PDB file of C-alpha atoms in Angstrom:
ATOM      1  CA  UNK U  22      -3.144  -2.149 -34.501  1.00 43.00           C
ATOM      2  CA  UNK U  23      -4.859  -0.757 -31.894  1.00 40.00           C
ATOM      3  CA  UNK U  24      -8.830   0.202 -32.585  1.00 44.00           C
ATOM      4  CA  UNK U  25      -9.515   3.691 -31.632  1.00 44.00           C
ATOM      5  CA  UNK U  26     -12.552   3.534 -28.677  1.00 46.00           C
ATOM      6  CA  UNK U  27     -13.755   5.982 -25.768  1.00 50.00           C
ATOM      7  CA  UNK U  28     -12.014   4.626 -22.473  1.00 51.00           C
ATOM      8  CA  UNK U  29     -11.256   6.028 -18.969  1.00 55.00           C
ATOM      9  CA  UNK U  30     -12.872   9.065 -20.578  1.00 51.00           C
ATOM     10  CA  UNK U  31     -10.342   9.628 -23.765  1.00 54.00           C
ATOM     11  CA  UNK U  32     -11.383  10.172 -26.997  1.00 53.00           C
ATOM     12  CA  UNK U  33     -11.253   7.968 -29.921  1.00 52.00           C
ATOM     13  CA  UNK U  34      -7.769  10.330 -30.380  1.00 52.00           C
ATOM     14  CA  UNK U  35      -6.025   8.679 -27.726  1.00 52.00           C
ATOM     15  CA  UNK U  36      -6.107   5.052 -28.937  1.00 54.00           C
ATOM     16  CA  UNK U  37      -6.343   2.168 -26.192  1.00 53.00           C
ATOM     17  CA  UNK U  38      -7.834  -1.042 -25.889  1.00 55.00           C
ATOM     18  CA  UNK U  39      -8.424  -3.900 -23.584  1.00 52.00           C
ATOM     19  CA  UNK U  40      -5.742  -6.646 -24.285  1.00 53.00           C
ATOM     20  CA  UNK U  41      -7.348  -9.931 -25.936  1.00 58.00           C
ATOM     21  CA  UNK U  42      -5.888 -11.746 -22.909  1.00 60.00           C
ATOM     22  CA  UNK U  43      -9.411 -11.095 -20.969  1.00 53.00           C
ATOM     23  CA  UNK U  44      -7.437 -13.174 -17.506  1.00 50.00           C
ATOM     24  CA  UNK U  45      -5.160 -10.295 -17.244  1.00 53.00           C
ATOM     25  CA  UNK U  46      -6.519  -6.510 -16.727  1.00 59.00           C
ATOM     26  CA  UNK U  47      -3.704  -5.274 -19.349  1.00 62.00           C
ATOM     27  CA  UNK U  48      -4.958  -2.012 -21.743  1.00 62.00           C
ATOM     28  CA  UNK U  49      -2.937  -1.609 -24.784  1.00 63.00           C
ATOM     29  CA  UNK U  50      -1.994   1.817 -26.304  1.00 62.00           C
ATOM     30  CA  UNK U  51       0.333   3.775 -28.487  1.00 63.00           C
ATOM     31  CA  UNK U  52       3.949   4.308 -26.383  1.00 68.00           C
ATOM     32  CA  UNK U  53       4.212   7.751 -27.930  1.00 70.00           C
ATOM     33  CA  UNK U  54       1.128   8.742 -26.131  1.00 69.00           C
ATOM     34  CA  UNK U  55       2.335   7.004 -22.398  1.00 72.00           C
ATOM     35  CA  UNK U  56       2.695  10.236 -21.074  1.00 75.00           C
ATOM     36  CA  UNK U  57      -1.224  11.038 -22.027  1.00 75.00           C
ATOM     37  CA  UNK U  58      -2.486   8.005 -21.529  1.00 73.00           C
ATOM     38  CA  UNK U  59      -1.337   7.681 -17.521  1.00 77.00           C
ATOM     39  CA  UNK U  60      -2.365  10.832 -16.936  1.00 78.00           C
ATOM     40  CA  UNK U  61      -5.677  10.214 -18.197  1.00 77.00           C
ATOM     41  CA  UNK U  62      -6.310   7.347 -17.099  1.00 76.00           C
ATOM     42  CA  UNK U  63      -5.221   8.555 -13.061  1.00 78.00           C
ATOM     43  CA  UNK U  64      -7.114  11.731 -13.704  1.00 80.00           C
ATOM     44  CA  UNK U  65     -10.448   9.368 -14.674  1.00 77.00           C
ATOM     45  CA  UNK U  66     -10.033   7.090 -11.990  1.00 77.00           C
ATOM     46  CA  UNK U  67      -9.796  10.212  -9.096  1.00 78.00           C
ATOM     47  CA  UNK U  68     -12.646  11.609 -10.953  1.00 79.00           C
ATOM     48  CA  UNK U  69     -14.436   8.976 -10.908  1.00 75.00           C
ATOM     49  CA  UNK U  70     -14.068   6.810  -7.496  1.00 75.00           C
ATOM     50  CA  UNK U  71     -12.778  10.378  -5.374  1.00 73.00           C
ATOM     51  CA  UNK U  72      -9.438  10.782  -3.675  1.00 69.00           C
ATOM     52  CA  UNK U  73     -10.331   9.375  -0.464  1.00 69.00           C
ATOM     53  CA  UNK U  74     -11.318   5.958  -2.488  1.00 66.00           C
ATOM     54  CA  UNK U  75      -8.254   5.925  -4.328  1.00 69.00           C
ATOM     55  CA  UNK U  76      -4.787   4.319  -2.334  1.00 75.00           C
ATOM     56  CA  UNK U  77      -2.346   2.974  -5.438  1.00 76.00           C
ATOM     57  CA  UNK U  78       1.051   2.886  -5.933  1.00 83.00           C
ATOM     58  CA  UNK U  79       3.322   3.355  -8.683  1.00 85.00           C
ATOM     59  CA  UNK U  80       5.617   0.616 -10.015  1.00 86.00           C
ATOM     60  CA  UNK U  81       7.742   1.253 -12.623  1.00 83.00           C
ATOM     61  CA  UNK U  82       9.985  -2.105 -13.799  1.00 74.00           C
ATOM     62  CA  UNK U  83      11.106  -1.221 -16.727  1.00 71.00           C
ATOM     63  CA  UNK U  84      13.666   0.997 -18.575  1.00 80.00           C
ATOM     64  CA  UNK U  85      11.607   4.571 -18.102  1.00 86.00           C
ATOM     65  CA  UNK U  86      10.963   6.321 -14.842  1.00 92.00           C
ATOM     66  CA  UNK U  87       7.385   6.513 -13.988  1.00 89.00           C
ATOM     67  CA  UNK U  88       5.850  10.586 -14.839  1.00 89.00           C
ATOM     68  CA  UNK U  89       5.052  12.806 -11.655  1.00 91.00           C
ATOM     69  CA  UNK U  90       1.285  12.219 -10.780  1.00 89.00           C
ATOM     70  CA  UNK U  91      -0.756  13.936  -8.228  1.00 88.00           C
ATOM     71  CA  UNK U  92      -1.807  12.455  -4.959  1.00 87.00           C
ATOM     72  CA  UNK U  93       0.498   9.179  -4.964  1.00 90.00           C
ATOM     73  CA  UNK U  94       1.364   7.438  -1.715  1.00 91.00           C
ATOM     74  CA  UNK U  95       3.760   4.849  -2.489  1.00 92.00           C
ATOM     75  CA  UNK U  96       6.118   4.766  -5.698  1.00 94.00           C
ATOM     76  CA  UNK U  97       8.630   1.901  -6.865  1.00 92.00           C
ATOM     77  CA  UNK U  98      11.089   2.687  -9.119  1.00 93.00           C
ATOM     78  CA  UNK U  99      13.249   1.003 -10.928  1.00 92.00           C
ATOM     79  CA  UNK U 100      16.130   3.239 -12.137  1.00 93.00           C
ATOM     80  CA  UNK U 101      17.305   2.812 -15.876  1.00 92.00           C
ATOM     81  CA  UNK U 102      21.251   3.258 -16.100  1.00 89.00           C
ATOM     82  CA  UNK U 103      22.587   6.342 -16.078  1.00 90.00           C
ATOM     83  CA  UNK U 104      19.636   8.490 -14.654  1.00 93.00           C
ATOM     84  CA  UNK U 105      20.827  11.841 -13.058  1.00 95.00           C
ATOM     85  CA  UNK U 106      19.578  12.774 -10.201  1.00 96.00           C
ATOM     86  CA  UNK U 107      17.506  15.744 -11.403  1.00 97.00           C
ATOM     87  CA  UNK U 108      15.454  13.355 -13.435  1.00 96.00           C
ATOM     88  CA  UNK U 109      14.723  10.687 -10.787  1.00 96.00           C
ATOM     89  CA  UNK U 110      13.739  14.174  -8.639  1.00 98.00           C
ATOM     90  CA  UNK U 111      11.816  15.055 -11.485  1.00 97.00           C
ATOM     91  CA  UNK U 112       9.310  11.494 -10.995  1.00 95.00           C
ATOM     92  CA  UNK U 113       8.320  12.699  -6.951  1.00 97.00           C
ATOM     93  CA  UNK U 114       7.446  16.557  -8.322  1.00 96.00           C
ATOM     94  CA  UNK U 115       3.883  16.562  -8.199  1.00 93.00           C
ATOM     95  CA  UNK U 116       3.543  14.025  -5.052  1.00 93.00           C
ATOM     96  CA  UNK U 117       6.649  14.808  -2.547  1.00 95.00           C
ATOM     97  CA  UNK U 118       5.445  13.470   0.671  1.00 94.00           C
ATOM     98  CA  UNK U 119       4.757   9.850   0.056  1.00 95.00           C
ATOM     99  CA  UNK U 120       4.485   7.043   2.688  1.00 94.00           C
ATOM    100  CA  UNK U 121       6.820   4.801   0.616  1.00 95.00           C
ATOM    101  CA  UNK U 122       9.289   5.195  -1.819  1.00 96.00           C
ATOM    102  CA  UNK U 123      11.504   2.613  -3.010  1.00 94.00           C
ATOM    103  CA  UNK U 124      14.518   2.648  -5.538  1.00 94.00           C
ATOM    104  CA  UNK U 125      16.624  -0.095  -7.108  1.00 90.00           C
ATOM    105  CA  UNK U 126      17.626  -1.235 -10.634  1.00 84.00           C
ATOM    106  CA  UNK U 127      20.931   1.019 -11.456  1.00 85.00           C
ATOM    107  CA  UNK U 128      20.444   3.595  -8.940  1.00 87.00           C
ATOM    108  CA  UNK U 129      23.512   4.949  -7.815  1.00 84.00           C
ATOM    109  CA  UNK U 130      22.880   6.273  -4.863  1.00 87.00           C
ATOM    110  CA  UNK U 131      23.375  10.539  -6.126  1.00 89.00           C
ATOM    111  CA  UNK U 132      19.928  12.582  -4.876  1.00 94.00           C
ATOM    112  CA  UNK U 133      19.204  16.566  -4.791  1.00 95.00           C
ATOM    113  CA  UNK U 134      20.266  18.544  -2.156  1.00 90.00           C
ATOM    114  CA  UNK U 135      16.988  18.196  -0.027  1.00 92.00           C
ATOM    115  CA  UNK U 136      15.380  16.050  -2.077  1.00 97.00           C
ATOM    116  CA  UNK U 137      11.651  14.740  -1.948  1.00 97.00           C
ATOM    117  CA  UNK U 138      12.914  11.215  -1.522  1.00 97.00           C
ATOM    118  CA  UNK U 139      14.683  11.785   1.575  1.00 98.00           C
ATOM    119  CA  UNK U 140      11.357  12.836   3.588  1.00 97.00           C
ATOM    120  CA  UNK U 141       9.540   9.597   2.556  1.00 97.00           C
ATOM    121  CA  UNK U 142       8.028   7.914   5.539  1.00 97.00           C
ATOM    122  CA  UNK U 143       9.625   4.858   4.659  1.00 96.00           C
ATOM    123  CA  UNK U 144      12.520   5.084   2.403  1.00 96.00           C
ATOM    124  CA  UNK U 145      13.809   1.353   0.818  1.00 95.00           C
ATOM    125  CA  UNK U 146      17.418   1.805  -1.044  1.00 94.00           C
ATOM    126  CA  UNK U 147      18.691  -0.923  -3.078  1.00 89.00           C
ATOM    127  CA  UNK U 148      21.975  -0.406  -4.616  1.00 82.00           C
ATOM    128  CA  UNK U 149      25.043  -2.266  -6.024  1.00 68.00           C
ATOM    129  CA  UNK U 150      27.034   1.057  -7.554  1.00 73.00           C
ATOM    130  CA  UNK U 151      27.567   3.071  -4.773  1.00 75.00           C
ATOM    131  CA  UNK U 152      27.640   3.637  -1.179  1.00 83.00           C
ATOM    132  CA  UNK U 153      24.405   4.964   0.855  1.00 89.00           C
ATOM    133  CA  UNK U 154      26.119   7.514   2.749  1.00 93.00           C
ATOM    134  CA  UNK U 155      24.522  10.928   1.947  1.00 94.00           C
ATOM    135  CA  UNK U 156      21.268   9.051   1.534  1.00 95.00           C
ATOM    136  CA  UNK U 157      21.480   8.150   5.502  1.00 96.00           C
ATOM    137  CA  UNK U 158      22.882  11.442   6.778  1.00 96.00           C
ATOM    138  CA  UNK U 159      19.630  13.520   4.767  1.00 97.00           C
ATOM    139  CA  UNK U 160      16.978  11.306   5.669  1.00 98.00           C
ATOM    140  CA  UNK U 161      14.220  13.106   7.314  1.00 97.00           C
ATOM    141  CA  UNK U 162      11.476  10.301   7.542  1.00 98.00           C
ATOM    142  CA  UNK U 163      10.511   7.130  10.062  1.00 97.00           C
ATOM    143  CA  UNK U 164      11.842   4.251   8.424  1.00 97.00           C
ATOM    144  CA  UNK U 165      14.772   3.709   6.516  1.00 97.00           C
ATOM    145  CA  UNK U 166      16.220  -0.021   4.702  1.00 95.00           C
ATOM    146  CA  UNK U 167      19.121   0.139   2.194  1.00 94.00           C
ATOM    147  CA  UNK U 168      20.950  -2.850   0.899  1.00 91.00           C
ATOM    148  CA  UNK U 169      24.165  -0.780  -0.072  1.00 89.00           C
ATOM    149  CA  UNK U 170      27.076  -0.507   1.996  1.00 91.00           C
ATOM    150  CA  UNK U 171      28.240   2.308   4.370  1.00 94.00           C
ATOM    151  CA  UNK U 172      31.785   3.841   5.337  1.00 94.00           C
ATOM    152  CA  UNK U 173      32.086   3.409   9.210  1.00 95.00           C
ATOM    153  CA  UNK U 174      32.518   7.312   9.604  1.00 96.00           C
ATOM    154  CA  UNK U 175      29.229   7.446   8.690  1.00 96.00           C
ATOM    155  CA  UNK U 176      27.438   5.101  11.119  1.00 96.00           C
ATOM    156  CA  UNK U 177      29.592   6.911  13.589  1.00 97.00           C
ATOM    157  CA  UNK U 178      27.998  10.236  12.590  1.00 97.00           C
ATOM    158  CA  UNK U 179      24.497   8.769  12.521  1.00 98.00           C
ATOM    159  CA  UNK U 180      24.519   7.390  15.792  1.00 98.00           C
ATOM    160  CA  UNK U 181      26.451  10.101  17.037  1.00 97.00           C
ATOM    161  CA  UNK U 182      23.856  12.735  15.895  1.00 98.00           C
ATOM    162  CA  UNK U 183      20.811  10.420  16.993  1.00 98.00           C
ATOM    163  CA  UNK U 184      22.242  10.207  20.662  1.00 98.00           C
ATOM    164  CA  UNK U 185      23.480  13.797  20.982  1.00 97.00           C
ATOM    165  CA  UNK U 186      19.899  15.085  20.331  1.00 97.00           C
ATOM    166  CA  UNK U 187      21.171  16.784  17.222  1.00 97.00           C
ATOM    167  CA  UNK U 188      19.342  15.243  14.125  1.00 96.00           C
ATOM    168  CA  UNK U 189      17.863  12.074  13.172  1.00 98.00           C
ATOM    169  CA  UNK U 190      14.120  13.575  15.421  1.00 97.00           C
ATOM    170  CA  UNK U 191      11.904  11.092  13.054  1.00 97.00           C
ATOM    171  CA  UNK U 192      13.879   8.080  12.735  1.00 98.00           C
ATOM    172  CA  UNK U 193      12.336   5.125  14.656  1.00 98.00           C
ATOM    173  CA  UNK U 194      14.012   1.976  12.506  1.00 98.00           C
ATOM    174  CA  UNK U 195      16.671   1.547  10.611  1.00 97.00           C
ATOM    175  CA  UNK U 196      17.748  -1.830   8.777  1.00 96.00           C
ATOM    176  CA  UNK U 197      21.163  -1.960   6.842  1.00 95.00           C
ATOM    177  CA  UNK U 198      22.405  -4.642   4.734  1.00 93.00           C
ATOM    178  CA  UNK U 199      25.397  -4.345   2.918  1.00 88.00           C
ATOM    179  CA  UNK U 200      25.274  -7.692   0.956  1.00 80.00           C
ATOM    180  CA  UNK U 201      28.706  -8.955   1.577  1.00 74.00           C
ATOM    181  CA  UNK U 202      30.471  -5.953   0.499  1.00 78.00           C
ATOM    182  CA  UNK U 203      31.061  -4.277   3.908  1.00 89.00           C
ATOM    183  CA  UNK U 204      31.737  -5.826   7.085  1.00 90.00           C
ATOM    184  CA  UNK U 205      31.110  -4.004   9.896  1.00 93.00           C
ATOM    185  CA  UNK U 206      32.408  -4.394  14.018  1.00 92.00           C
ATOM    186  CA  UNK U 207      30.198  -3.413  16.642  1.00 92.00           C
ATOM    187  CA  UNK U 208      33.806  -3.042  19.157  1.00 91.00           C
ATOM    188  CA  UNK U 209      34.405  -0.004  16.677  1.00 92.00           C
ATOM    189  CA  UNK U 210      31.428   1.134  16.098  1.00 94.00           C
ATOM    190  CA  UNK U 211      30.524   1.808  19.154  1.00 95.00           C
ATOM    191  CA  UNK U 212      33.496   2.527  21.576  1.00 91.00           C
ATOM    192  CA  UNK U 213      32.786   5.803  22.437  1.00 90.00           C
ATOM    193  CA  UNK U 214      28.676   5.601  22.682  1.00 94.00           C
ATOM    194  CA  UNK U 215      27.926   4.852  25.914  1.00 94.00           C
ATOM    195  CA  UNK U 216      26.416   1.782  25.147  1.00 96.00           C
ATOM    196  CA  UNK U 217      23.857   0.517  28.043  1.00 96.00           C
ATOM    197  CA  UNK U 218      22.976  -3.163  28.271  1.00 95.00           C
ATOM    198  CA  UNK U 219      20.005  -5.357  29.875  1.00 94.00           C
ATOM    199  CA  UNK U 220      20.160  -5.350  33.442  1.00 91.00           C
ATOM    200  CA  UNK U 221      20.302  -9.903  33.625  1.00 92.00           C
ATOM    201  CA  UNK U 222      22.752 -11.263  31.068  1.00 91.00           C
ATOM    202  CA  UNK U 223      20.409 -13.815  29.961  1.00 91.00           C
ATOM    203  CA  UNK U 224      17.657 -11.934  28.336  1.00 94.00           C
ATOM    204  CA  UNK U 225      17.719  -9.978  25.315  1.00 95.00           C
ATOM    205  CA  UNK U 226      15.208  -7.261  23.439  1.00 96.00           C
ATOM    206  CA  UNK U 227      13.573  -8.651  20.811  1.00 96.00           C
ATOM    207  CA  UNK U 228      12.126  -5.552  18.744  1.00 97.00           C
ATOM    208  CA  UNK U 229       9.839  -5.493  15.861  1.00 96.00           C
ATOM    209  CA  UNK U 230       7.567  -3.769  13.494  1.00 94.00           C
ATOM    210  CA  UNK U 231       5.989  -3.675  10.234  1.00 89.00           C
ATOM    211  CA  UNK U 232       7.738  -2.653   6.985  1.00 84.00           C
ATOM    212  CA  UNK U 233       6.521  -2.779   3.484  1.00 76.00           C
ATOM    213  CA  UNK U 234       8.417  -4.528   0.581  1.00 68.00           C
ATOM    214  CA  UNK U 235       8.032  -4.895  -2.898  1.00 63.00           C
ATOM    215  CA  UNK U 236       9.820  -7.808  -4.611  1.00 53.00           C
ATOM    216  CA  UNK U 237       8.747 -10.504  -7.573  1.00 46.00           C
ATOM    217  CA  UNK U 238       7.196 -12.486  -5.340  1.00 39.00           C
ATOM    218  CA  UNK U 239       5.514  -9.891  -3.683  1.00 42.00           C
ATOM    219  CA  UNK U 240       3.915  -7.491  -6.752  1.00 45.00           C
ATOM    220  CA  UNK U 241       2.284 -11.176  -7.577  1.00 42.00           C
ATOM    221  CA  UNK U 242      -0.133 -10.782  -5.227  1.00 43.00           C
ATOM    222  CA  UNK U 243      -0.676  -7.259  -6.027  1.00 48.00           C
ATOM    223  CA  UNK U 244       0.918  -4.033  -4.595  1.00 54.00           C
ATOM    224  CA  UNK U 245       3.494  -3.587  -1.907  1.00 60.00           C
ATOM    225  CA  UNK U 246       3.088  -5.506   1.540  1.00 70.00           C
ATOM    226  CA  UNK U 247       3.183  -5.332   5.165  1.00 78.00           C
ATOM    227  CA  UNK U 248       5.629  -7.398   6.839  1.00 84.00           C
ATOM    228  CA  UNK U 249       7.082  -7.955  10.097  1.00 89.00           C
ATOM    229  CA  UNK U 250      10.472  -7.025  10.462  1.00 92.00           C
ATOM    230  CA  UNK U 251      12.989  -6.728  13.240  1.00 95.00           C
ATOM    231  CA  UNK U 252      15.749  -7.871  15.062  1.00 96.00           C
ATOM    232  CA  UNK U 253      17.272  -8.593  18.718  1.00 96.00           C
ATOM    233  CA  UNK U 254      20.070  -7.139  21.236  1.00 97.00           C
ATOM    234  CA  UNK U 255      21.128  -6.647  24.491  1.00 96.00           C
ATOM    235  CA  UNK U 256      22.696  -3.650  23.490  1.00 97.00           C
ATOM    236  CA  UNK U 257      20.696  -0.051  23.281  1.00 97.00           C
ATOM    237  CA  UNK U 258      21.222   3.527  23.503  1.00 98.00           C
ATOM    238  CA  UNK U 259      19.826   6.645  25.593  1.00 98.00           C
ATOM    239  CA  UNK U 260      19.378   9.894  24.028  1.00 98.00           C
ATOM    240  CA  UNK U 261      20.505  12.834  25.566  1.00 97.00           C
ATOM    241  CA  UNK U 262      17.839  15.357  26.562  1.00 94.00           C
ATOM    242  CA  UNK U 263      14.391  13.168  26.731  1.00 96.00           C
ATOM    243  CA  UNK U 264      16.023   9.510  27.538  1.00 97.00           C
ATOM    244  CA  UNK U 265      14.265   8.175  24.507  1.00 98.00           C
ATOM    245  CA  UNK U 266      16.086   4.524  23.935  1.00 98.00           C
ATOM    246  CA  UNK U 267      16.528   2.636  20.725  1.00 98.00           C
ATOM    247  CA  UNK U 268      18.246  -0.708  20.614  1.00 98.00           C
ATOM    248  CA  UNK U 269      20.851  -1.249  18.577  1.00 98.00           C
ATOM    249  CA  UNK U 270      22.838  -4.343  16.959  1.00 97.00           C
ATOM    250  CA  UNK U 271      25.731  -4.243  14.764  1.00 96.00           C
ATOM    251  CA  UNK U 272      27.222  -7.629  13.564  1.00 94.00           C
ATOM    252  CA  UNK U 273      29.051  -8.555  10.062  1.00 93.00           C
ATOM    253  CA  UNK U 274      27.332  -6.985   7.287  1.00 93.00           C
ATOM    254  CA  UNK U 275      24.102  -5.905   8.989  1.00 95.00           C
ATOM    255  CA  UNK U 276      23.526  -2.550  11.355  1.00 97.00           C
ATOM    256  CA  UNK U 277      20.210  -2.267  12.864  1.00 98.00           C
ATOM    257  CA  UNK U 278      18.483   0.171  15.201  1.00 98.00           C
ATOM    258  CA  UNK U 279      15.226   0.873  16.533  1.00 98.00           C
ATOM    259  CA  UNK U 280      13.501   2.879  18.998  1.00 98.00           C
ATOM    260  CA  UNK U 281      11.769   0.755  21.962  1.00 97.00           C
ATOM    261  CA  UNK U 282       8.397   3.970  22.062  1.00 95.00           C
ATOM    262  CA  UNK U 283       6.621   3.138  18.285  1.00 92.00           C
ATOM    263  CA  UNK U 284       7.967  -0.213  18.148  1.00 95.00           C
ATOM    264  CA  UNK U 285       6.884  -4.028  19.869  1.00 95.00           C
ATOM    265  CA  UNK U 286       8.927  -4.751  22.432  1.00 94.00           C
ATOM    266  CA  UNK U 287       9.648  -7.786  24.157  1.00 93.00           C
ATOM    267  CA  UNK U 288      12.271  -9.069  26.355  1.00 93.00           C
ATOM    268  CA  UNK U 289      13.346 -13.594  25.695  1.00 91.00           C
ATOM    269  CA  UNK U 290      15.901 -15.353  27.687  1.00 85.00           C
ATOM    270  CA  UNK U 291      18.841 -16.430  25.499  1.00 80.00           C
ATOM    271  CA  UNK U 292      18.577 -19.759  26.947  1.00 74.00           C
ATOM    272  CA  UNK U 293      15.528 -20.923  25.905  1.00 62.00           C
TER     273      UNK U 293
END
């Protein structure tokens, strides 16, 4: 039973306690009042310390999508099975422009037309049920990873839009992994795209920047993390209009693309 006491500024009403477990900072309450209890708790804390002290995330990990709360940067959610897309909307209502936003668990890939999700900074899709297509082709932010795979229409259109000038203005990385259930070919990928290489056929791009990630290992040490990602190629692509380049790499189950303005660039010889 849980002893009724005053905390985070809640009344002996809203029941919630410190968990006997003093190692762990773990509050116990009733479920029925979850819904209460979060808000309450976020409304004390931005009360208390101000918004501009105040940079947490929410992680949700188990079978219930996290509430909508105001001023969130960064959300990780774990999608219980058979979650329609208006409810998974439903979590980004009352914060829609967040830095980071990443969804796994048994998230099939189905959004709302323009949704929130798709003008996250940095987007991270993980999905095993479906592919990632309409995702890709609505994204509107900087930064977008997806382990799912993709129809080769689709990369087509991407690239095709990105180079043409016609969509695709924010994008500066992209990482895809389809995890063994697409294979894609660079020699058909990219026939028709006017593909530009390195001027010496010994040196390549190597192209990197920082990406956050939130895995087991990583919510150990606390919330999401900066880490340096990237990849390299000889291969890259001018858009039409400003000139702006992006490398580009497309091998087996991976597609990867980056602009060389935003990002680190440096050229290596292949050789050593």
């Amino acid at each position: 039973m849980i002893t009724p006491t005053d905390l985070f500024g809640m009344g002996p009403e809203v029941p919630i306690r410190l968990h006997p477990n003093l190692s762990k900072r773990i509050y116990l309450y009733n479920r029925k009042q979850k819904q209460l209890v979060v808000q309450g708790i976020h409304d004390y804390l931005y009360q208390f310390f101000g918004s501009s002290s105040i940079n947490y995330e929410v992680d949700s990990t188990g079978h219930e999508l996290p509430q909508s709360l105001k001023n969130i940067n960064r959300t990780c959610v774990r999608v219980p099975k058979n979650t329609t897309a208006e409810e998974l909307e439903a979590c980004f209502t009352a914060s829609p422009n967040q830095e980071f936003i990443q969804l796994d668990g048994d998230f099939n890939g189905n959004l709302c037309p323009n949704s929130a999700i798709l003008g996250a900074e940095h987007l991270r899709v993980i999905s095993n049920e479906g592919h990632g297509d309409e995702i890709l082709l609505g994204f509107r932010g900087k930064r977008f990873d997806c382990d799912c795979p993709f129809h080769d229409a689709t990369i087509v259109q991407f690239l095709n839009e990105w180079k043409s000038n016609r969509g695709f203005h924010n994008l500066e990385s992209l990482i895809i992994n389809s995890c063994k259930s697409k294979k894609y070919y660079d020699v058909m990928l990219l026939k028709d795209m006017d593909v530009q290489q390195l001027d010496r056929p010994q040196d390549t791009l190597h192209i990197t920047w920082q990406t956050r990630y939130s895995y087991p290992i990583v919510k150990a040490m606390g919330s999401t993390k900066l880490w340096k990602v990237g990849f390299s190629s000889r291969d890259y692509l001018i858009r039409n209009g400003d000139g702006v380049e992006a490398s580009v790499f497309i091998e087996d189950h991976d597609v990867c693309f980056a602009l060389w303005k935003g990002n680190s660039c440096e050229v290596k010889n292949i050789n050593g």
